[in-house]
Coordinates of C-alpha atoms and ligand atoms in Angstrom, one line a residue:
M647 CA -137.3 -161.8 35.9
N648 CA -134.1 -163.9 36.0
Y649 CA -131.6 -162.2 38.4
S650 CA -129.2 -165.2 38.5
R651 CA -126.3 -163.3 37.0
I652 CA -126.4 -160.5 39.6
T653 CA -126.9 -162.3 42.9
D654 CA -123.2 -162.1 43.7
S655 CA -123.5 -158.4 43.6
V656 CA -127.0 -157.6 45.0
D657 CA -129.4 -159.0 47.5
I658 CA -132.5 -159.4 45.2
S659 CA -134.9 -159.9 48.1
L660 CA -133.8 -156.6 49.7
L661 CA -134.2 -154.7 46.4
Q662 CA -137.6 -156.2 45.8
H663 CA -138.7 -154.9 49.1
T664 CA -137.3 -151.4 48.4
H665 CA -139.3 -148.3 47.4
I666 CA -137.4 -145.4 45.9
V667 CA -138.8 -142.0 45.2
V668 CA -137.1 -140.0 42.4
V669 CA -137.6 -136.3 41.9
G670 CA -136.7 -135.4 38.3
A671 CA -137.0 -137.7 35.2
G672 CA -134.7 -135.8 32.8
G673 CA -131.1 -136.9 32.7
S674 CA -132.0 -139.6 35.2
K675 CA -134.4 -141.4 32.8
Q676 CA -132.0 -144.3 32.1
L677 CA -131.1 -144.6 35.8
I678 CA -134.8 -145.0 36.6
L679 CA -135.2 -147.8 34.0
N680 CA -132.0 -149.5 35.2
L681 CA -133.3 -149.5 38.8
A682 CA -136.4 -151.4 37.6
R683 CA -134.1 -153.7 35.6
T684 CA -132.1 -154.4 38.8
G685 CA -135.2 -155.5 40.7
I686 CA -136.3 -152.4 42.7
G687 CA -139.7 -153.3 44.0
A688 CA -141.4 -149.9 43.8
L689 CA -140.5 -146.7 42.1
T690 CA -142.3 -143.4 42.4
V691 CA -141.2 -140.7 40.0
L692 CA -142.1 -137.0 40.2
D693 CA -141.7 -134.7 37.2
I694 CA -143.9 -131.9 35.8
D695 CA -142.4 -131.9 32.3
K696 CA -143.5 -133.4 29.0
V697 CA -141.0 -134.9 26.6
D698 CA -139.9 -132.5 23.9
A699 CA -137.6 -132.9 20.9
T700 CA -134.5 -131.9 22.9
N701 CA -135.0 -134.7 25.3
I702 CA -134.4 -137.3 22.6
V703 CA -130.9 -136.1 22.1
R704 CA -129.9 -135.6 25.7
Q705 CA -132.1 -137.7 27.9
G706 CA -132.8 -140.9 26.0
Y707 CA -136.5 -140.6 25.4
D708 CA -137.9 -141.8 22.0
Q709 CA -139.6 -140.0 19.2
A710 CA -142.8 -141.7 20.2
D711 CA -142.6 -140.1 23.6
I712 CA -142.8 -136.5 22.4
G713 CA -145.8 -134.8 24.0
K714 CA -146.3 -137.3 26.7
Y715 CA -145.5 -136.5 30.4
K716 CA -142.1 -137.9 31.2
V717 CA -143.5 -140.0 34.0
E718 CA -146.1 -141.5 31.6
A719 CA -143.4 -142.4 29.0
L720 CA -141.5 -144.1 31.8
R721 CA -144.5 -146.1 32.9
D722 CA -144.7 -147.9 29.5
K723 CA -141.0 -148.6 29.4
I724 CA -140.9 -149.9 33.0
K725 CA -143.8 -152.2 32.3
R726 CA -141.9 -153.7 29.3
I727 CA -138.7 -154.1 31.3
N728 CA -139.9 -155.3 34.7
P729 CA -143.6 -155.9 35.2
N730 CA -142.9 -156.7 38.9
T731 CA -141.8 -153.1 39.7
A732 CA -144.8 -151.2 41.1
Y733 CA -144.6 -147.8 39.4
T734 CA -146.3 -144.5 40.3
G735 CA -145.7 -141.4 38.2
I736 CA -146.7 -138.0 39.6
T737 CA -146.9 -134.8 37.5
K738 CA -147.7 -132.5 40.4
D739 CA -145.0 -130.1 41.5
F740 CA -143.8 -131.4 44.9
L741 CA -143.1 -127.9 46.1
S742 CA -146.8 -127.3 46.2
M743 CA -147.9 -130.5 47.7
T744 CA -149.8 -130.6 51.0
V745 CA -148.5 -132.4 54.0
K746 CA -150.9 -135.2 53.4
E747 CA -149.8 -135.6 49.8
L748 CA -146.1 -135.5 50.8
D749 CA -146.7 -138.2 53.5
A750 CA -148.4 -140.4 50.9
V751 CA -145.4 -140.2 48.6
F752 CA -142.4 -140.0 51.0
K753 CA -143.3 -141.4 54.4
D754 CA -143.1 -145.1 53.6
A755 CA -140.4 -145.0 50.9
D756 CA -136.9 -146.3 51.7
M757 CA -134.8 -143.8 49.8
F758 CA -135.1 -140.4 48.0
L759 CA -133.2 -139.2 44.9
F760 CA -133.2 -135.5 44.0
L761 CA -132.0 -135.3 40.5
T762 CA -133.3 -131.9 39.2
D763 CA -131.5 -128.9 38.0
A764 CA -133.7 -126.6 40.1
F765 CA -132.1 -125.4 43.3
K766 CA -135.4 -124.8 45.0
A767 CA -136.4 -128.4 44.4
Q768 CA -133.0 -129.7 45.5
S769 CA -133.1 -127.7 48.7
Y770 CA -136.7 -128.6 49.5
G771 CA -135.6 -132.3 49.1
N772 CA -133.3 -131.7 52.1
I773 CA -136.2 -130.6 54.3
L774 CA -138.1 -133.8 53.3
A775 CA -135.1 -136.1 53.8
L776 CA -134.6 -134.7 57.3
K777 CA -138.3 -134.8 58.1
Y778 CA -138.8 -138.4 57.1
L779 CA -135.2 -139.3 58.1
K780 CA -134.5 -141.5 55.1
P781 CA -131.4 -142.0 53.0
A782 CA -131.2 -139.4 50.2
L783 CA -129.0 -138.5 47.4
W784 CA -128.5 -135.3 45.3
A785 CA -126.6 -135.1 42.0
G786 CA -126.0 -132.6 39.2
W787 CA -123.5 -131.0 36.9
Y788 CA -121.8 -127.8 37.4
A789 CA -121.8 -125.0 34.7
K790 CA -120.4 -126.2 31.3
S791 CA -120.8 -129.9 32.4
R792 CA -117.1 -130.5 33.1
T793 CA -117.6 -131.5 36.7
A794 CA -120.5 -133.2 38.5
E795 CA -121.2 -133.7 42.1
V796 CA -123.0 -136.3 44.2
F797 CA -123.9 -135.9 47.8
F798 CA -125.7 -138.4 50.0
Q799 CA -126.9 -138.7 53.6
I800 CA -127.7 -141.9 55.4
P801 CA -129.2 -141.4 58.9
Q802 CA -127.1 -143.1 61.5
F803 CA -124.1 -143.2 59.2
T804 CA -123.3 -139.9 57.7
P805 CA -123.0 -136.7 59.7
A806 CA -124.1 -133.8 57.5
C807 CA -127.1 -132.8 55.5
F808 CA -127.3 -131.5 51.9
R809 CA -127.4 -127.9 53.2
C810 CA -124.3 -128.4 55.2
A811 CA -122.6 -129.8 52.0
V812 CA -123.4 -126.8 49.8
S813 CA -124.1 -124.0 52.2
S814 CA -122.2 -121.5 50.1
R815 CA -124.9 -122.1 47.4
Y816 CA -127.6 -121.3 49.9
H817 CA -125.9 -118.0 50.8
I818 CA -125.7 -117.1 47.1
Q819 CA -129.4 -118.1 46.7
E820 CA -130.4 -115.6 49.3
K821 CA -129.2 -112.8 47.0
E822 CA -129.9 -114.2 43.5
T823 CA -131.7 -117.1 42.0
I824 CA -129.3 -119.9 41.1
S825 CA -130.1 -121.4 37.7
V826 CA -128.1 -124.6 37.2
S827 CA -127.8 -125.1 33.5
S828 CA -127.3 -128.3 31.8
E829 CA -125.5 -126.6 28.9
C830 CA -122.9 -128.8 27.1
N831 CA -124.6 -131.9 28.7
T832 CA -124.9 -134.8 26.3
I833 CA -126.4 -138.3 26.8
F834 CA -122.9 -139.5 27.6
H835 CA -122.8 -137.1 30.6
S836 CA -126.1 -138.4 31.8
A837 CA -125.1 -142.1 31.3
L838 CA -121.8 -141.7 33.1
L839 CA -123.2 -139.9 36.1
D840 CA -126.3 -142.2 36.3
S841 CA -123.9 -145.2 36.6
Y842 CA -122.1 -143.6 39.5
I843 CA -125.4 -142.8 41.1
G844 CA -126.5 -146.4 40.5
F845 CA -123.5 -147.8 42.3
L846 CA -124.1 -145.5 45.3
I847 CA -127.8 -146.3 45.5
L848 CA -127.1 -150.0 45.7
G849 CA -124.3 -149.4 48.2
I850 CA -126.5 -147.3 50.4
L851 CA -129.4 -149.8 50.2
H852 CA -127.1 -152.6 51.2
K853 CA -125.5 -150.7 54.0
G854 CA -126.6 -152.2 57.3
A855 CA -128.4 -155.0 55.4
S856 CA -128.6 -158.3 57.2
D857 CA -125.4 -160.3 57.2
Q858 CA -126.9 -163.8 57.3
T859 CA -125.8 -164.6 53.8
K860 CA -122.4 -163.0 53.8
E861 CA -121.2 -164.5 50.6
S862 CA -124.1 -163.3 48.5
A863 CA -124.4 -159.7 47.4
A864 CA -120.8 -159.2 48.6
F865 CA -120.1 -156.5 46.1
F866 CA -122.7 -154.0 47.3
K867 CA -122.7 -155.1 50.9
G868 CA -119.0 -154.1 50.9
L869 CA -119.2 -150.9 48.9
L870 CA -119.9 -148.5 51.7
N871 CA -118.8 -150.5 54.7
D872 CA -115.6 -149.3 56.3
N873 CA -115.8 -151.1 59.7
G874 CA -117.2 -148.0 61.2
H875 CA -118.9 -144.9 60.0
L876 CA -118.6 -143.5 56.5
D877 CA -115.7 -141.2 56.2
W878 CA -117.0 -139.7 52.9
N879 CA -120.4 -138.5 51.7
F880 CA -119.6 -136.1 48.8
F881 CA -117.9 -136.7 45.5
Q882 CA -117.0 -134.7 42.5
L883 CA -116.4 -136.2 39.1
K884 CA -114.3 -134.5 36.5
V885 CA -114.7 -135.2 32.8
H886 CA -112.8 -132.5 31.1
P887 CA -109.2 -131.2 31.5
D888 CA -110.5 -127.7 32.1
G889 CA -112.8 -128.8 34.9
G890 CA -112.1 -125.6 36.7
N891 CA -112.3 -127.1 40.1
P892 CA -109.8 -126.1 42.8
L893 CA -110.0 -129.4 44.6
F894 CA -108.8 -131.4 41.6
D895 CA -106.0 -128.9 41.0
K896 CA -104.9 -129.2 44.6
L897 CA -104.9 -133.0 44.6
F898 CA -103.5 -133.7 41.2
D899 CA -101.5 -130.6 40.2
S900 CA -98.2 -132.4 40.3
M901 CA -99.4 -134.9 37.7
G902 CA -100.2 -132.2 35.1
K903 CA -103.5 -130.8 34.1
S904 CA -104.7 -133.5 31.8
A905 CA -103.3 -136.4 33.7
H906 CA -106.3 -136.5 36.0
N907 CA -109.3 -136.4 33.8
F908 CA -112.2 -138.9 34.3
T909 CA -111.3 -139.0 38.0
S910 CA -113.4 -138.5 41.1
C911 CA -112.5 -137.0 44.4
W912 CA -114.2 -137.9 47.7
Q913 CA -114.6 -135.7 50.7
R914 CA -116.1 -136.0 54.1
I915 CA -118.5 -133.2 54.8
E916 CA -119.1 -132.3 58.4
P917 CA -122.2 -130.6 59.8
E918 CA -122.0 -126.8 59.9
L919 CA -122.3 -126.2 63.6
I920 CA -121.2 -123.4 65.9
P921 CA -118.5 -123.2 67.1
K922 CA -116.7 -125.0 64.3
Y923 CA -118.2 -122.8 61.7
D924 CA -119.7 -119.3 61.9
Y925 CA -122.9 -120.8 60.6
D926 CA -125.3 -123.2 62.3
C927 CA -127.2 -125.3 59.6
P928 CA -130.8 -124.3 60.0
D929 CA -132.0 -127.4 58.3
C930 CA -130.4 -130.3 60.2
K931 CA -129.1 -128.4 63.3
G932 CA -126.7 -131.4 63.8
V933 CA -129.5 -134.0 64.0
L934 CA -127.7 -136.5 61.8
L935 CA -124.5 -136.2 63.9
K936 CA -126.6 -136.8 67.0
L937 CA -128.0 -139.9 65.5
I938 CA -124.5 -141.3 64.8
N939 CA -123.5 -140.5 68.4
S940 CA -126.5 -142.2 69.9
N941 CA -126.1 -145.1 67.6
S942 CA -122.4 -145.7 68.6
N943 CA -123.3 -145.3 72.4
E944 CA -125.8 -148.1 72.3
Ligands
ZN1303 ZN1 -127.2 -129.5 57.8

């Protein structure tokens, strides 16, 4: 592989020593291939589905992939793109894995991506990200695919967990099953969101990376560095004038409804802890916030 054209952006050696676990190989198919293209050393992908005809239109699989497990179709493509990327595809549902099986997949990885449209899987991802204390990212589209969200947590840098970020969804889930639909979602939706996710993954991986070669990889070393702790960890992306999102309306209303399309809004999500909220996050119990505080006291 010849990475000479991207060394101003990324630290290739760092990426070659990085192992990313991805849960969900649907809309994220191209993202996964592009991670291999960018030099990620090891990728483990979990998905229980086989490729069907609808996945060619929306997820970028080929006709020749129909009937294969998605993780198997990816194996062939990754080998053709970057034979140096160590690839593992898993068709077992991670919700039913034993502790030993989970350890084998997640314990030594450097980052987790939860890119499914199943709330159960997304929320279990939070338990694992907190258990193994690894950087993790969640992303998905809202109903009608007009707005998307991305949340990430980086131990020692960001204060809240995924559950803190979307606690209202957890409350709804207690009463009814949330089914996040990918209706209206085209390949262009996936490609756009995948690119944003790609930027963030590289920013997260380079955060805290060694500074010995300051000039190299300047783009991604600088992406999430703000001379202190991150002041944002959640973003929403709007791709339709009728995004139906109060945050965008509030921020951009004076510009007129259609003047703020294809924009993103960033927020800082705080941990949901008593007494600030009437709800103490049962997943993180403020552990990420404690890590930041102990880090800054050193
Ligand atoms: Zn939490």
